[in-house]
Every structure is written in structure tokens, then in C-alpha cells.
Amino acid sequence: GSNYKVRIIDFNYDDLEVGAKAGITFEFANVIKDDYTVCWDETNNWDFAGHSELNKSLQPNGYVYNMLKDTELFNVIKAVNKNTLVYKDTLWNPTTYITKLFPLSYEEIAGLDETKQYTYKYYENASREYEKRIKDECMYWIRSPIIDRMSGAYVIITNGNIGEDSIGQNNAVAPAFCI
């Protein structure tokens, strides 16, 4: 089997599908290198949870999901509710989807503002600094669109800083999960 390095990023943070809190949230400490895009759906609406190649790779029968499903760990991963935005009819609308594997969002890494609301504990004290994020030779997606630039989404660039890339570009993923 394969070995994967993960790190704990918070306790009792994520909401389980069944209503309680997940005990521990982990993030992959290395990226999974395959090419994923975060794209618009066929009607020109941003819909990460429904149509992106990246999200499909993290769901049943997707590449990353299938890569992990035979590991001992996979049997204890819990389904959680994650928030994202959907762009439809010229409006950004929040939506929640249920998943076992997910990329982190901008807010979960960097917070909404100086209060660090919604930030995982692991990133709370260094969320605008690169030291705690994965540094790799390739960029990887996070789950957040750039609201004022319809064709962009946030990524972690090779030095660990948060950057931007076009939604049609191929980047890696560093999924998170809960037990």
C-alpha cells in the first residue's frame, strides 16, 4: 500500500453530515500531483461542488478517492458539510455540500479578516505567512473562487503563499478529511 503524510489542523471544527462535530480534521502534508481544473459548469455557472474536475476527483469513483479507498484510514473518515459558493444568474450564492475529502477554503486558511473567523487552529497564527502551508514544486487548489474575477480561483503557490490562477489551469490538490 501507499503511505501518506498528514497533519492535524483542528479539533471539533467541522460539522458532520449527521449533526455533531468531527473529532479531528487532518490535511495532507504533501500534494497529490494530478491535473485538476476548477471550472464553470456547462451553463457558465461556477459550481465547485457540482462540476469541477477537482471535486469530482475527491468523490466516489474519482482518482483521489479511489487512490485512498483501500487504506485503513479511509474506513474511519467521516462525511462532513462544507461550504462553497455557486455563481448562478449573476449572483454568488453560498451552498453546502457533503463530502469525505475536500480542499481547504481561503477562509479556513487565512480567515475572513483580522479576527481569523473560520480559520483552522493550525493556521490561526500563521495564516498570512507561508511557513505552515505546503511548499511544493507545483501549485495546488483551494476551494475558493475569486469573487471579483469570474475566471479565477485561489491556489497555494510553490513558496506556500496564497495566489490566484485561472480556473481552466491544471493544478494539484492537498485534500483534507475528518475522523
Coordinates of C-alpha atoms in Angstrom, one line a residue:
G1 CA 0.0 0.0 0.0
S2 CA 0.9 3.7 -0.2
N3 CA 1.9 5.8 2.8
Y4 CA 0.6 9.4 3.1
K5 CA 1.8 12.1 5.5
V6 CA -1.0 14.1 7.1
R7 CA -1.2 16.7 9.9
I8 CA -3.8 17.6 12.4
I9 CA -5.2 21.1 11.7
D10 CA -8.0 21.3 14.2
F11 CA -10.2 19.5 16.7
N12 CA -14.1 19.7 16.9
Y13 CA -14.2 22.2 14.0
D14 CA -16.1 20.6 11.1
D15 CA -19.8 19.7 11.1
L16 CA -20.5 16.1 10.5
E17 CA -23.2 15.1 8.0
V18 CA -25.2 13.6 10.9
G19 CA -25.2 16.8 13.1
A20 CA -22.3 16.5 15.6
K21 CA -18.7 17.8 15.3
A22 CA -15.9 15.8 13.7
G23 CA -13.3 15.0 16.3
I24 CA -10.2 15.7 14.3
T25 CA -9.6 17.4 11.0
F26 CA -6.4 16.4 9.0
E27 CA -4.8 17.9 5.9
F28 CA -2.4 16.1 3.6
A29 CA 1.1 17.4 4.2
N30 CA 2.0 16.8 0.6
V31 CA 0.1 17.5 -2.6
I32 CA -1.4 14.8 -4.8
K33 CA 0.0 15.5 -8.2
D34 CA -2.5 15.1 -10.9
D35 CA -4.1 17.8 -13.2
Y36 CA -7.4 19.2 -12.0
T37 CA -9.3 22.2 -13.1
V38 CA -11.9 24.1 -11.1
C39 CA -14.2 25.1 -13.9
W40 CA -17.6 26.5 -14.8
D41 CA -20.4 24.2 -15.5
E42 CA -22.0 23.8 -18.9
T43 CA -24.2 26.8 -18.4
N44 CA -21.4 29.2 -17.4
N45 CA -22.1 29.0 -13.7
W46 CA -19.3 28.5 -11.1
D47 CA -20.2 25.3 -9.2
F48 CA -17.2 23.8 -7.4
A49 CA -19.3 21.1 -5.6
G50 CA -21.2 20.0 -8.6
H51 CA -19.0 20.3 -11.7
S52 CA -15.3 20.8 -11.1
E53 CA -12.8 18.2 -12.1
L54 CA -11.1 18.8 -8.8
N55 CA -14.2 18.0 -6.7
K56 CA -15.1 15.0 -8.9
S57 CA -11.6 13.5 -8.2
L58 CA -12.4 13.7 -4.4
Q59 CA -15.8 12.0 -4.7
P60 CA -16.7 8.2 -5.1
N61 CA -15.0 6.8 -8.3
G62 CA -12.7 9.9 -8.6
Y63 CA -9.0 9.5 -8.9
V64 CA -8.0 10.7 -5.4
Y65 CA -11.0 8.9 -3.7
N66 CA -10.1 5.6 -5.4
M67 CA -6.4 6.1 -4.5
L68 CA -7.3 6.3 -0.8
K69 CA -10.3 4.0 -0.5
D70 CA -8.3 0.8 0.1
T71 CA -6.3 2.3 3.0
E72 CA -7.1 1.5 6.6
L73 CA -7.7 5.2 7.3
F74 CA -10.4 5.6 4.7
N75 CA -12.8 3.4 6.7
V76 CA -12.8 5.9 9.6
I77 CA -13.1 9.1 7.5
K78 CA -16.4 10.9 8.2
A79 CA -18.6 12.8 5.8
V80 CA -18.8 16.5 6.7
N81 CA -20.7 19.6 5.5
K82 CA -18.5 22.0 3.6
N83 CA -19.5 25.5 2.4
T84 CA -18.6 26.9 -1.0
L85 CA -20.1 29.5 -3.4
V86 CA -22.1 28.9 -6.5
Y87 CA -22.4 31.5 -9.2
K88 CA -25.8 31.4 -10.9
D89 CA -27.9 34.1 -12.6
T90 CA -25.2 36.8 -11.9
L91 CA -25.2 36.2 -8.2
W92 CA -22.8 34.4 -5.8
N93 CA -24.8 32.1 -3.5
P94 CA -23.5 30.1 -0.6
T95 CA -24.1 26.4 -0.7
T96 CA -23.3 23.4 1.4
Y97 CA -22.2 20.0 0.1
I98 CA -21.4 16.7 1.9
T99 CA -18.0 15.2 1.3
K100 CA -15.3 13.0 2.9
L101 CA -12.4 14.6 1.1
F102 CA -12.1 18.3 0.4
P103 CA -9.6 21.1 -0.3
L104 CA -9.5 23.8 2.3
S105 CA -11.0 27.2 1.5
Y106 CA -9.4 30.6 1.6
E107 CA -11.3 31.4 4.9
E108 CA -10.2 28.2 6.5
I109 CA -6.5 29.0 5.8
A110 CA -6.4 32.8 6.0
G111 CA -9.7 33.8 7.8
L112 CA -12.2 36.4 6.7
D113 CA -10.3 39.3 8.3
E114 CA -8.0 40.1 11.2
T115 CA -10.4 38.2 13.6
K116 CA -9.4 34.9 11.9
Q117 CA -13.0 33.8 12.0
Y118 CA -13.4 30.4 10.4
T119 CA -9.7 29.7 10.4
Y120 CA -8.5 26.2 11.4
K121 CA -6.4 26.4 14.6
Y122 CA -3.3 25.1 12.8
Y123 CA -3.3 28.2 10.5
E124 CA -4.6 30.8 13.1
N125 CA -1.2 32.2 14.0
A126 CA 0.4 32.0 10.6
S127 CA -2.4 32.2 8.2
R128 CA -1.0 35.1 6.2
E129 CA 2.5 33.6 6.3
Y130 CA 3.7 30.7 4.3
E131 CA 5.6 28.7 6.9
K132 CA 2.7 26.4 7.8
R133 CA 1.4 25.7 4.3
I134 CA 2.7 23.1 2.0
K135 CA 5.6 24.2 -0.2
D136 CA 5.9 22.0 -3.3
E137 CA 7.1 22.3 -6.9
C138 CA 3.6 22.6 -8.1
M139 CA 0.6 24.8 -7.2
Y140 CA -2.5 23.3 -5.6
W141 CA -6.1 24.5 -5.5
I142 CA -8.1 25.6 -2.5
R143 CA -11.8 25.7 -2.6
S144 CA -12.5 29.4 -3.1
P145 CA -13.3 31.4 -6.2
I146 CA -12.0 34.9 -6.7
I147 CA -15.3 36.8 -6.4
D148 CA -14.4 39.9 -8.4
R149 CA -12.6 38.0 -11.1
M150 CA -15.0 35.5 -12.6
S151 CA -12.3 33.3 -14.2
G152 CA -10.1 32.9 -11.2
A153 CA -9.7 30.8 -8.1
Y154 CA -7.2 30.8 -5.2
V155 CA -4.2 28.4 -5.1
I156 CA -1.3 27.8 -2.9
I157 CA 1.7 28.7 -5.0
T158 CA 5.1 26.9 -4.8
N159 CA 6.5 29.1 -2.0
G160 CA 3.5 28.5 0.2
N161 CA 1.8 31.8 -0.3
I162 CA -1.9 32.2 -1.4
G163 CA -2.1 33.2 -5.0
E164 CA -4.5 33.2 -7.9
D165 CA -4.8 31.1 -11.1
S166 CA -7.3 30.8 -14.0
I167 CA -10.0 28.2 -13.3
G168 CA -9.1 26.4 -16.6
Q169 CA -5.5 25.8 -15.4
N170 CA -4.4 22.4 -14.1
N171 CA -3.1 22.2 -10.5
A172 CA -2.7 19.6 -7.8
V173 CA -4.7 19.1 -4.6
A174 CA -3.9 18.6 -0.9
P175 CA -7.1 17.2 0.4
A176 CA -8.3 17.4 4.0
F177 CA -10.6 15.0 5.8
C178 CA -12.1 14.4 9.2
I179 CA -12.4 11.5 11.7

